[in-house]
PDB file of C-alpha atoms and ligand atoms in Angstrom:
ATOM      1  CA  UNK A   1       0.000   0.000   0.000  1.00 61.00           C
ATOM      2  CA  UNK A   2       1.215   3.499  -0.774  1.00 66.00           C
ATOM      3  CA  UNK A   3       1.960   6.016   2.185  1.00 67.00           C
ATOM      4  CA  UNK A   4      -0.731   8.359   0.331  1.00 71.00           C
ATOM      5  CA  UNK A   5      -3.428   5.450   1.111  1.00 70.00           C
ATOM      6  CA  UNK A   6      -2.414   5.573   4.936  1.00 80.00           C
ATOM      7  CA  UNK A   7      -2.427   8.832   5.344  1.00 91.00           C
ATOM      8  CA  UNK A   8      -4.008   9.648   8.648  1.00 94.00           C
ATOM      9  CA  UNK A   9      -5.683  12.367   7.639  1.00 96.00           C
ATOM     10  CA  UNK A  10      -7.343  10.495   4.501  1.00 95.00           C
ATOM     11  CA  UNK A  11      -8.392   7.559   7.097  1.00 97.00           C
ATOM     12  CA  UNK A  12     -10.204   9.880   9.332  1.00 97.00           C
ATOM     13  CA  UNK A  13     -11.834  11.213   6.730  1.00 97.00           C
ATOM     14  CA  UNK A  14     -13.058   8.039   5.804  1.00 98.00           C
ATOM     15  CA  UNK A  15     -13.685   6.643   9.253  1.00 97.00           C
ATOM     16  CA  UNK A  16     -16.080   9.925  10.098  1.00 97.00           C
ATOM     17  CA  UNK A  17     -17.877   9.825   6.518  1.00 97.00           C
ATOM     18  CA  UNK A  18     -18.369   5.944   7.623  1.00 98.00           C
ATOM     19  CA  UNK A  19     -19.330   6.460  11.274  1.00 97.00           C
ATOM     20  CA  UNK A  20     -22.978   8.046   9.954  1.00 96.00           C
ATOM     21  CA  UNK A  21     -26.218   5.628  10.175  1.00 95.00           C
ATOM     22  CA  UNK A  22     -26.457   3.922   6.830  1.00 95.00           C
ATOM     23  CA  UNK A  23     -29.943   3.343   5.467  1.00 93.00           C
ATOM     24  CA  UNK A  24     -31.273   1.013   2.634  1.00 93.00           C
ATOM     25  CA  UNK A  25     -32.730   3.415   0.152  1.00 95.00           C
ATOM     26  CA  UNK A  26     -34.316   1.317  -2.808  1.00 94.00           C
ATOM     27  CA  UNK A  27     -33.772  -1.356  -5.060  1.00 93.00           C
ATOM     28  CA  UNK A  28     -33.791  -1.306  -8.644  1.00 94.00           C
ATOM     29  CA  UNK A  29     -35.056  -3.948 -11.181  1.00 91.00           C
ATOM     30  CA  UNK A  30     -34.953  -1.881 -14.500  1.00 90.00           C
ATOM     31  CA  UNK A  31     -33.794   1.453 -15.902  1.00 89.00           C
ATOM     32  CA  UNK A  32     -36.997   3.200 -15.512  1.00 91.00           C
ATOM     33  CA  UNK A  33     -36.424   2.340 -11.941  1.00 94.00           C
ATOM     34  CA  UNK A  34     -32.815   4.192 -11.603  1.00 96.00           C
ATOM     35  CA  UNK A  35     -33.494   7.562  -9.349  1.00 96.00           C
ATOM     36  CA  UNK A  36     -32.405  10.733  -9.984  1.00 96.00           C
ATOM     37  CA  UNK A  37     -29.333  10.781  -8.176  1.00 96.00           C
ATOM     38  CA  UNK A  38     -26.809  13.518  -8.391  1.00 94.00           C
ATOM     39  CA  UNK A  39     -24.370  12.101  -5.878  1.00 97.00           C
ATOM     40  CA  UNK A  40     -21.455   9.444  -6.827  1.00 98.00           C
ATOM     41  CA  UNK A  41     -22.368   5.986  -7.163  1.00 98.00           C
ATOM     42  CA  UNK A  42     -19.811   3.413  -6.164  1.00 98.00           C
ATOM     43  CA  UNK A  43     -21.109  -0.163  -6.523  1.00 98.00           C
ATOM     44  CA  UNK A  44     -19.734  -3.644  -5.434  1.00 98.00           C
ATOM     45  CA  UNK A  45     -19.542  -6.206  -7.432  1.00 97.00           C
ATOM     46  CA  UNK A  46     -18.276  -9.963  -7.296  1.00 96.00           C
ATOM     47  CA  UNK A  47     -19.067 -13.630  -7.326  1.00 94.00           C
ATOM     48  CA  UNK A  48     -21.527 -15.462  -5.524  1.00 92.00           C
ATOM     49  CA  UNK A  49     -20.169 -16.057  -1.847  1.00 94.00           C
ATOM     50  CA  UNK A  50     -17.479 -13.755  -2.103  1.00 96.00           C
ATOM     51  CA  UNK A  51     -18.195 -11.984   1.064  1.00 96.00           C
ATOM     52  CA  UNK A  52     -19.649  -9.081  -0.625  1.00 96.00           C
ATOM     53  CA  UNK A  53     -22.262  -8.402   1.956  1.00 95.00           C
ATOM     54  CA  UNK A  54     -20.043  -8.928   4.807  1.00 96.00           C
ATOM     55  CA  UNK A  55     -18.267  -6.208   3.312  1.00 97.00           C
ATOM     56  CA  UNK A  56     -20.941  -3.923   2.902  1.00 97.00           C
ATOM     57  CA  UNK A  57     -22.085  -4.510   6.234  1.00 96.00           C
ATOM     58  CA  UNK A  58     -18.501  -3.891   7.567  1.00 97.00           C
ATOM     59  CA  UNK A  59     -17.567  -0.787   6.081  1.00 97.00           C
ATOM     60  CA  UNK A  60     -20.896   0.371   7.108  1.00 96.00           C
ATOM     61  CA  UNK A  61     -20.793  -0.975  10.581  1.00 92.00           C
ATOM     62  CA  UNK A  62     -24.649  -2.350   9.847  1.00 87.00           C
ATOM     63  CA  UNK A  63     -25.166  -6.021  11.073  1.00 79.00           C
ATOM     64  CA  UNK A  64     -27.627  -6.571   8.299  1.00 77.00           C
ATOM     65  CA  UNK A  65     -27.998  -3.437   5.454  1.00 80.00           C
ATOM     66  CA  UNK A  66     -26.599  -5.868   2.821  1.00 78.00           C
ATOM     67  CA  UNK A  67     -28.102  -9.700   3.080  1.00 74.00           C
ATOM     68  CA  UNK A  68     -26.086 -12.240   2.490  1.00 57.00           C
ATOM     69  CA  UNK A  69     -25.775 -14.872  -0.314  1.00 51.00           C
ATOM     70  CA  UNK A  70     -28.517 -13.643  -2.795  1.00 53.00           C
ATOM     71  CA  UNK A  71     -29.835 -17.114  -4.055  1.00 56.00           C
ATOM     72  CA  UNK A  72     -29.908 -18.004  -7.816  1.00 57.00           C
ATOM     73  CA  UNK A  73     -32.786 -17.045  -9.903  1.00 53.00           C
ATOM     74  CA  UNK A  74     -33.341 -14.141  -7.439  1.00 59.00           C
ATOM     75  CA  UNK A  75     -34.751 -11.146  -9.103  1.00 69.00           C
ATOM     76  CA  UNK A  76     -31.569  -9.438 -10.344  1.00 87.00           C
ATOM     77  CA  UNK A  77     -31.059  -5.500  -8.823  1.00 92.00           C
ATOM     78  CA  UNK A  78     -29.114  -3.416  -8.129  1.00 95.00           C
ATOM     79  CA  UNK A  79     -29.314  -1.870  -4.052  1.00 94.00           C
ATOM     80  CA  UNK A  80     -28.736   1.621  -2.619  1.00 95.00           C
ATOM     81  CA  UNK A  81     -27.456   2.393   0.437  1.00 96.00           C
ATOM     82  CA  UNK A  82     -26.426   5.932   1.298  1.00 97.00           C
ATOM     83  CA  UNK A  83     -25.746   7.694   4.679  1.00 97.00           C
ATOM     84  CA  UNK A  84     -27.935   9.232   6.507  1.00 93.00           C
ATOM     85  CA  UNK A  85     -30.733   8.345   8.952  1.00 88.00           C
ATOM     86  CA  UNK A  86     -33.418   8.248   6.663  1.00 91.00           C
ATOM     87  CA  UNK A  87     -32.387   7.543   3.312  1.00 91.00           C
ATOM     88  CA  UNK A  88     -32.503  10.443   0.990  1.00 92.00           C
ATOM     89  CA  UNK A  89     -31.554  11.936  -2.758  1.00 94.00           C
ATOM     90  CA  UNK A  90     -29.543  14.182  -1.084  1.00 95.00           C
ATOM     91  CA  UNK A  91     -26.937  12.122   0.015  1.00 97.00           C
ATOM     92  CA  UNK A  92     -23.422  12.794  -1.937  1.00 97.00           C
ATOM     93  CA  UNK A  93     -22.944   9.041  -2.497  1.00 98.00           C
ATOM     94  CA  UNK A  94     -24.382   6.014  -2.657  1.00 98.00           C
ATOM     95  CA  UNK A  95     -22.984   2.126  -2.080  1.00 97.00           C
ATOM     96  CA  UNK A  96     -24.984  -0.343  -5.318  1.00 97.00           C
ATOM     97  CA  UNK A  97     -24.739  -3.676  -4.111  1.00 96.00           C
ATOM     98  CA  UNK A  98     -24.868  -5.810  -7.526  1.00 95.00           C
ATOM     99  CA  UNK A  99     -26.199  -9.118  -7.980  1.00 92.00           C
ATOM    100  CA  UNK A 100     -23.813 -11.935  -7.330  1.00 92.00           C
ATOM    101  CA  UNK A 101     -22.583 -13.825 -10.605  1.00 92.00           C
ATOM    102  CA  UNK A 102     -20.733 -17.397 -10.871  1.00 89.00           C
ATOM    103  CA  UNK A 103     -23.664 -19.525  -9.485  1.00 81.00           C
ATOM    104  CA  UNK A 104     -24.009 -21.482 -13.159  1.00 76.00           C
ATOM    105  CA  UNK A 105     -21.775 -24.649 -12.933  1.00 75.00           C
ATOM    106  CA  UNK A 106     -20.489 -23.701 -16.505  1.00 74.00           C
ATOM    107  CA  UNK A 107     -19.256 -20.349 -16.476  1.00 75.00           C
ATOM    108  CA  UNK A 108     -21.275 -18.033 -18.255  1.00 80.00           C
ATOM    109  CA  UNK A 109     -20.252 -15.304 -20.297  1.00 81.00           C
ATOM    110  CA  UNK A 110     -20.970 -12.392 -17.488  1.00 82.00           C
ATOM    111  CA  UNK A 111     -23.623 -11.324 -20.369  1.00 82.00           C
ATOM    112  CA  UNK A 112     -25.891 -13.654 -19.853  1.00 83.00           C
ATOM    113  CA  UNK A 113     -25.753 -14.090 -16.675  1.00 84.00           C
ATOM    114  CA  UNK A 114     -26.360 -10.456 -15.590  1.00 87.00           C
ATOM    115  CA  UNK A 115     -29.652  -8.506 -16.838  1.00 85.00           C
ATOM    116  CA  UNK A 116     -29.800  -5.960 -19.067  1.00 88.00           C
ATOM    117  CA  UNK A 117     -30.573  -3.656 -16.581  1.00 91.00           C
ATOM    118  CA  UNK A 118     -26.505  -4.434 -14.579  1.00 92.00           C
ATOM    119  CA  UNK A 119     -24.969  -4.293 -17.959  1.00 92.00           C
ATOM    120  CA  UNK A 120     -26.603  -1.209 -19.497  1.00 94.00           C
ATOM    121  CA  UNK A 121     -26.115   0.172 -15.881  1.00 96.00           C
ATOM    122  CA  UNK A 122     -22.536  -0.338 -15.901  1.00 96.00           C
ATOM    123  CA  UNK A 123     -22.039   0.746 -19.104  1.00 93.00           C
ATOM    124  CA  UNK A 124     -24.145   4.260 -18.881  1.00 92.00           C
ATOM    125  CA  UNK A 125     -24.630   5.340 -15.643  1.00 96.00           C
ATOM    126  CA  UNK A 126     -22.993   8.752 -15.462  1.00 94.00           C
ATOM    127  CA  UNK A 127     -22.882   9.092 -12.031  1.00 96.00           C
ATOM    128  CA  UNK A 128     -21.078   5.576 -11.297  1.00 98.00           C
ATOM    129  CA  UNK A 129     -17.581   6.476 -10.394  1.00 98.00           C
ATOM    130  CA  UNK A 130     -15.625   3.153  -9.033  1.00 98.00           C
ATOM    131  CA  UNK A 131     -17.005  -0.380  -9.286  1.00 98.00           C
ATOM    132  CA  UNK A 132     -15.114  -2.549  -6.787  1.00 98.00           C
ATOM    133  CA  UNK A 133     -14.611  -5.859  -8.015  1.00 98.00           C
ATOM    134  CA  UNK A 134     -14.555  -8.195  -5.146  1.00 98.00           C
ATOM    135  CA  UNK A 135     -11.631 -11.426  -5.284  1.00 98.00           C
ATOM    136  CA  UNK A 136     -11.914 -14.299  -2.707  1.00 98.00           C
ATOM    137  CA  UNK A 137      -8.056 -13.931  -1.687  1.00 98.00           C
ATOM    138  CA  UNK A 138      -8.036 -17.951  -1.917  1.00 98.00           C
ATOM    139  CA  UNK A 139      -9.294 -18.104  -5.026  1.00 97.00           C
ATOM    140  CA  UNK A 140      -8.010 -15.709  -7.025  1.00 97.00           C
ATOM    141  CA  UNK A 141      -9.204 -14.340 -10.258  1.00 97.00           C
ATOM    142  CA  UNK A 142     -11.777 -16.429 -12.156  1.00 94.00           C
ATOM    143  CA  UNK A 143     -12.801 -16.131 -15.547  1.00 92.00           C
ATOM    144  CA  UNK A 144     -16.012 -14.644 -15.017  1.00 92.00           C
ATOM    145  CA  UNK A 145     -13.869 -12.276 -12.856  1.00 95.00           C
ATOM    146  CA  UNK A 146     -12.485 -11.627 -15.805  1.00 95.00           C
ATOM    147  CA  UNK A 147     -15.371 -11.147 -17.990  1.00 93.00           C
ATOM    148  CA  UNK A 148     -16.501  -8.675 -15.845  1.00 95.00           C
ATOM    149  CA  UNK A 149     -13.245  -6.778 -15.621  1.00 96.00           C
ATOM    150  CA  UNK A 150     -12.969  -6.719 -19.528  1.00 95.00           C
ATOM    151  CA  UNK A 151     -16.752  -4.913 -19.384  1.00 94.00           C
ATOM    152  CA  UNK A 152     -16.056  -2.461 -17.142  1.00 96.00           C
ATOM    153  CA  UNK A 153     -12.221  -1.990 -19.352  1.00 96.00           C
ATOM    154  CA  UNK A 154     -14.842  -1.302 -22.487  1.00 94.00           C
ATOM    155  CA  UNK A 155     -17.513   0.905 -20.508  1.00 95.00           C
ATOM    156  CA  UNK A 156     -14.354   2.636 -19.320  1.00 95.00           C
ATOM    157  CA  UNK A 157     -15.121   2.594 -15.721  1.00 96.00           C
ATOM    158  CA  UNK A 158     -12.651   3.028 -13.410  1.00 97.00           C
ATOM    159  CA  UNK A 159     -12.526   0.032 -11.037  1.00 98.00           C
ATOM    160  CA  UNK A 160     -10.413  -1.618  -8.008  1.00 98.00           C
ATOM    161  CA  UNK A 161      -9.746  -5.177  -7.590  1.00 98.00           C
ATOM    162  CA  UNK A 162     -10.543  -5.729  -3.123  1.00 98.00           C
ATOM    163  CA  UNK A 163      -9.191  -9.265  -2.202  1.00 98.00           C
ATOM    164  CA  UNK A 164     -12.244 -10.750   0.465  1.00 98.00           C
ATOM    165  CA  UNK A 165     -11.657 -12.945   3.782  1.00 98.00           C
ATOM    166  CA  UNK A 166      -7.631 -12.289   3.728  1.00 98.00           C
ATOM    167  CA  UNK A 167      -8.018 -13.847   7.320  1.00 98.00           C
ATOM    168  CA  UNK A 168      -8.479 -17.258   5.628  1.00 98.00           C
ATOM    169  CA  UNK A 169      -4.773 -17.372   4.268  1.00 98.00           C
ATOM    170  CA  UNK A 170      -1.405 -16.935   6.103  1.00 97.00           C
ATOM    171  CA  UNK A 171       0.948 -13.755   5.202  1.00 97.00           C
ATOM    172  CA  UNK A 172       2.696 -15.189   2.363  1.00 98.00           C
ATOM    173  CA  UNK A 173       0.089 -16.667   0.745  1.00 98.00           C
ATOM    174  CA  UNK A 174      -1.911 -13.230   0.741  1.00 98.00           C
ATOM    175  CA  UNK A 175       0.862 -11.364  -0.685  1.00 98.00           C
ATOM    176  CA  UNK A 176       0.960 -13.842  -3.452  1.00 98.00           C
ATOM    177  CA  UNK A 177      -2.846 -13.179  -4.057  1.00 98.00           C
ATOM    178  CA  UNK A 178      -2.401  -9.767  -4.381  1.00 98.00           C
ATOM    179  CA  UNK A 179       0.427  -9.536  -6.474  1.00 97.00           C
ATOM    180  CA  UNK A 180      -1.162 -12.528  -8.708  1.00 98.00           C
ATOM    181  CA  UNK A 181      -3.634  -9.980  -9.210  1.00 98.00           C
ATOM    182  CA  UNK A 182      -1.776  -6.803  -9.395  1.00 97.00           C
ATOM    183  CA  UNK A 183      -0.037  -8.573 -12.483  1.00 97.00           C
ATOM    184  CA  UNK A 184      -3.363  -9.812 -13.470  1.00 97.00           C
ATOM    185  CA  UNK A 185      -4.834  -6.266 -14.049  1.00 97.00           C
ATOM    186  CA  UNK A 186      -1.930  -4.948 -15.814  1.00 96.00           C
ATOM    187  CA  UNK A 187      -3.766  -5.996 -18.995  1.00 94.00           C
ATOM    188  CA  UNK A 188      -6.616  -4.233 -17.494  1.00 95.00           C
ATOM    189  CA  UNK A 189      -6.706  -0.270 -19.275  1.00 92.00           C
ATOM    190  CA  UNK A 190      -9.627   0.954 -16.374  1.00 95.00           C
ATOM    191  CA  UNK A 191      -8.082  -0.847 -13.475  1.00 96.00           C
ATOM    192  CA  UNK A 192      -6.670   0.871 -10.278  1.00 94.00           C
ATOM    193  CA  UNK A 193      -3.165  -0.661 -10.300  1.00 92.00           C
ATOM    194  CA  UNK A 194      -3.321  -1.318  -6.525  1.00 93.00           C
ATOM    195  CA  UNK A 195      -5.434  -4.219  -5.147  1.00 97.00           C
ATOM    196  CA  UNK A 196      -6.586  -3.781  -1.567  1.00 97.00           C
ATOM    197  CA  UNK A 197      -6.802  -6.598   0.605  1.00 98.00           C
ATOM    198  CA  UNK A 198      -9.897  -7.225   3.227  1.00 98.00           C
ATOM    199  CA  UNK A 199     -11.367  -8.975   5.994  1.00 98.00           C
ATOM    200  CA  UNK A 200     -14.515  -8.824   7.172  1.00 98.00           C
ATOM    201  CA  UNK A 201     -14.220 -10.216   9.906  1.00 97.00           C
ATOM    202  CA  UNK A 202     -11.410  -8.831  11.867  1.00 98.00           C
ATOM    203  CA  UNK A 203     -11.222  -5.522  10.026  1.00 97.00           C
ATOM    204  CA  UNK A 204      -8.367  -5.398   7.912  1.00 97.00           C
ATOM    205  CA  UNK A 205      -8.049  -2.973   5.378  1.00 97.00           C
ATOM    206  CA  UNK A 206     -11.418  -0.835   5.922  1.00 98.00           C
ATOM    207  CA  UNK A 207     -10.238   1.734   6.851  1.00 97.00           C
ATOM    208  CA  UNK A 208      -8.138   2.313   3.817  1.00 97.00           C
ATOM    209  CA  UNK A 209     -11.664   1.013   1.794  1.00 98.00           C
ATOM    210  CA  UNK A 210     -13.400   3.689   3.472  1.00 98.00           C
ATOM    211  CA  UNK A 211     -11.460   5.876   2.964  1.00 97.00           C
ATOM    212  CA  UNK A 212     -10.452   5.607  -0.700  1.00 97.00           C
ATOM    213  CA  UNK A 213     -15.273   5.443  -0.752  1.00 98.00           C
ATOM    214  CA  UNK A 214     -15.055   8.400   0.798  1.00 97.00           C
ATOM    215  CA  UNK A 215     -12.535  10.382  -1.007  1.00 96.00           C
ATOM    216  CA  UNK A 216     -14.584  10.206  -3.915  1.00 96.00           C
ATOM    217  CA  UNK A 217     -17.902  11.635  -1.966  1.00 93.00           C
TER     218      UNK A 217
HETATM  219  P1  LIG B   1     -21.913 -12.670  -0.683  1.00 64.56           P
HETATM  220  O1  LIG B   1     -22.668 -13.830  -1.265  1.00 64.56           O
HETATM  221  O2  LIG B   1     -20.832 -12.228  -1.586  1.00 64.56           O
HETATM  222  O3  LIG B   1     -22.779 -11.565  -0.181  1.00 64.56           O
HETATM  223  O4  LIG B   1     -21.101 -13.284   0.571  1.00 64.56           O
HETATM  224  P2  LIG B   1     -21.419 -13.231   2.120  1.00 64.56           P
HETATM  225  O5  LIG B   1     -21.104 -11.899   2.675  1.00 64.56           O
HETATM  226  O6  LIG B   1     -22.754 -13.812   2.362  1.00 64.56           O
HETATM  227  O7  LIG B   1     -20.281 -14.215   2.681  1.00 64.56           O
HETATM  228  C1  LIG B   1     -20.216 -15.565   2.248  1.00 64.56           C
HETATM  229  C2  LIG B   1     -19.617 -16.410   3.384  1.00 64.56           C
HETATM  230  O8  LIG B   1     -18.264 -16.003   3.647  1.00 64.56           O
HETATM  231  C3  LIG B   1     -20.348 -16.265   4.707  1.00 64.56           C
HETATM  232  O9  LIG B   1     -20.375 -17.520   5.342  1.00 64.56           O
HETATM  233  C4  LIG B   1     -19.491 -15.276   5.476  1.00 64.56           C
HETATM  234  O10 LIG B   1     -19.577 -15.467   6.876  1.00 64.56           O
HETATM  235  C5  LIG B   1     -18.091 -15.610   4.993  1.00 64.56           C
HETATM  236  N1  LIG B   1     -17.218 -14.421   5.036  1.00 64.56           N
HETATM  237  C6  LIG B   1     -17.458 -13.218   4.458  1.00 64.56           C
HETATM  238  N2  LIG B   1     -16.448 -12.358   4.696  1.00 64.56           N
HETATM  239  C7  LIG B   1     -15.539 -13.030   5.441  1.00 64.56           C
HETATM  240  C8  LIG B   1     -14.261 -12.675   6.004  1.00 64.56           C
HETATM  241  O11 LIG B   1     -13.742 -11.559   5.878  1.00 64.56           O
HETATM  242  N3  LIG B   1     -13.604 -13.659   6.687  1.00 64.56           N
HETATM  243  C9  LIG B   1     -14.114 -14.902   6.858  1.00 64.56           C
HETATM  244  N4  LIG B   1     -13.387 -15.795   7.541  1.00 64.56           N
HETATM  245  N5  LIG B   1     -15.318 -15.270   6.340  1.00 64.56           N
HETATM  246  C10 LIG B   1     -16.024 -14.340   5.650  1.00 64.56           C
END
């Protein structure tokens, strides 16, 4: 990590922007259904199980905003949460949880196996400022990981790669994962060069996620 991410400054900043109530504000199932938003959108995206509701939950400090483990076949759309007590247009940004992907046995190309509605979202939505593509640190990149990097490469949206559970592997291991990675996205035009590594569950590396979320608010 660079010494600009640890900046203590830049983590308080995040930390305070986090400490605020976070509500649910809506789902959406189609493009009609998008709001009129004019804060930043930064959504979360990743395969099925990868902790990405954990995470949201986490950074949030919310036992239950995101639910876990959206189950195949589930309505696909996309969920707002913003800060704030009650949930409101005014809020300068917004967390879009995205529908999990990777549940078909054969990998699907990431079109078909995301709606219309996530694609066209991540390829118009003018507001949408970072997509963080979530990687199991034991697993790695997959290729539908990769399918979904390549979309966001030709939708030109600026993404970082956030390695989940890094509790579940020793040291070494994890700095293997990330660098596999950081290599990884070197092919990758839209990608943030520097992958951030996460757990959940005891805490590491949210306050540099929050931070980097808020910096963008
Ligand atoms: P989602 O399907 O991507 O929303 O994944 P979930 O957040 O539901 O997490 C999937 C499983 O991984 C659950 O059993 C979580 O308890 C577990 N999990 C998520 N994050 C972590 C983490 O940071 N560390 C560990 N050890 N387990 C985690």
């Amino acid at each position: 990590m660079t010494d600009a991410a640890r900046d203590p400054a830049r983590l308080e900043k995040g930390r305070v922007f986090f400490a605020q109530q976070w509500s649910f504000w809506l789902s959406v199932a189609d493009m009609n259904g998008l709001p009129d938003f004019a804060g930043v959108e930064v959504a979360f995206a990743g395969r099925s199980n990868v902790g990405k509701s954990s995470l949201i939950n986490a950074l949030t400090g919310t036992k239950a905003l995101a639910r876990t483990s959206n189950t195949p076949g589930r309505t696909q759309q996309l969920n707002y949460f913003v800060p704030g007590e009650e949930a409101s247009r005014e809020a300068p940004l917004a967390i879009v949880d995205m529908p999990g992907y990777g549940y078909a046995k054969a990998p699907l190309p990431i079109v078909e196996e995301w709606n219309e509605l996530i694609v066209a979202y991540l390829r118009g939505r003018v507001n949408l400022r970072r997509v963080y593509v979530l990687i199991d640190s034991r697993h790695g990149l997959k290729a539908n990981d990769e399918d979904v990097l390549e979309l966001l490469d030709k939708a030109a949206v600026s993404y970082q790669a956030v390695l989940t559970k890094a509790d579940k592997i020793k040291p070494p291991a994890l700095a293997t994962a990330i660098s596999n990675v950081e290599a990884a996205l070197k092919r990758h035009p839209a990608a943030f060069p520097e992958v951030l590594a996460t757990s959940s569950e005891k805490g590491t590396g949210l306050a540099e996620l929050r931070a980097a979320i808020a910096e963008l608010a």
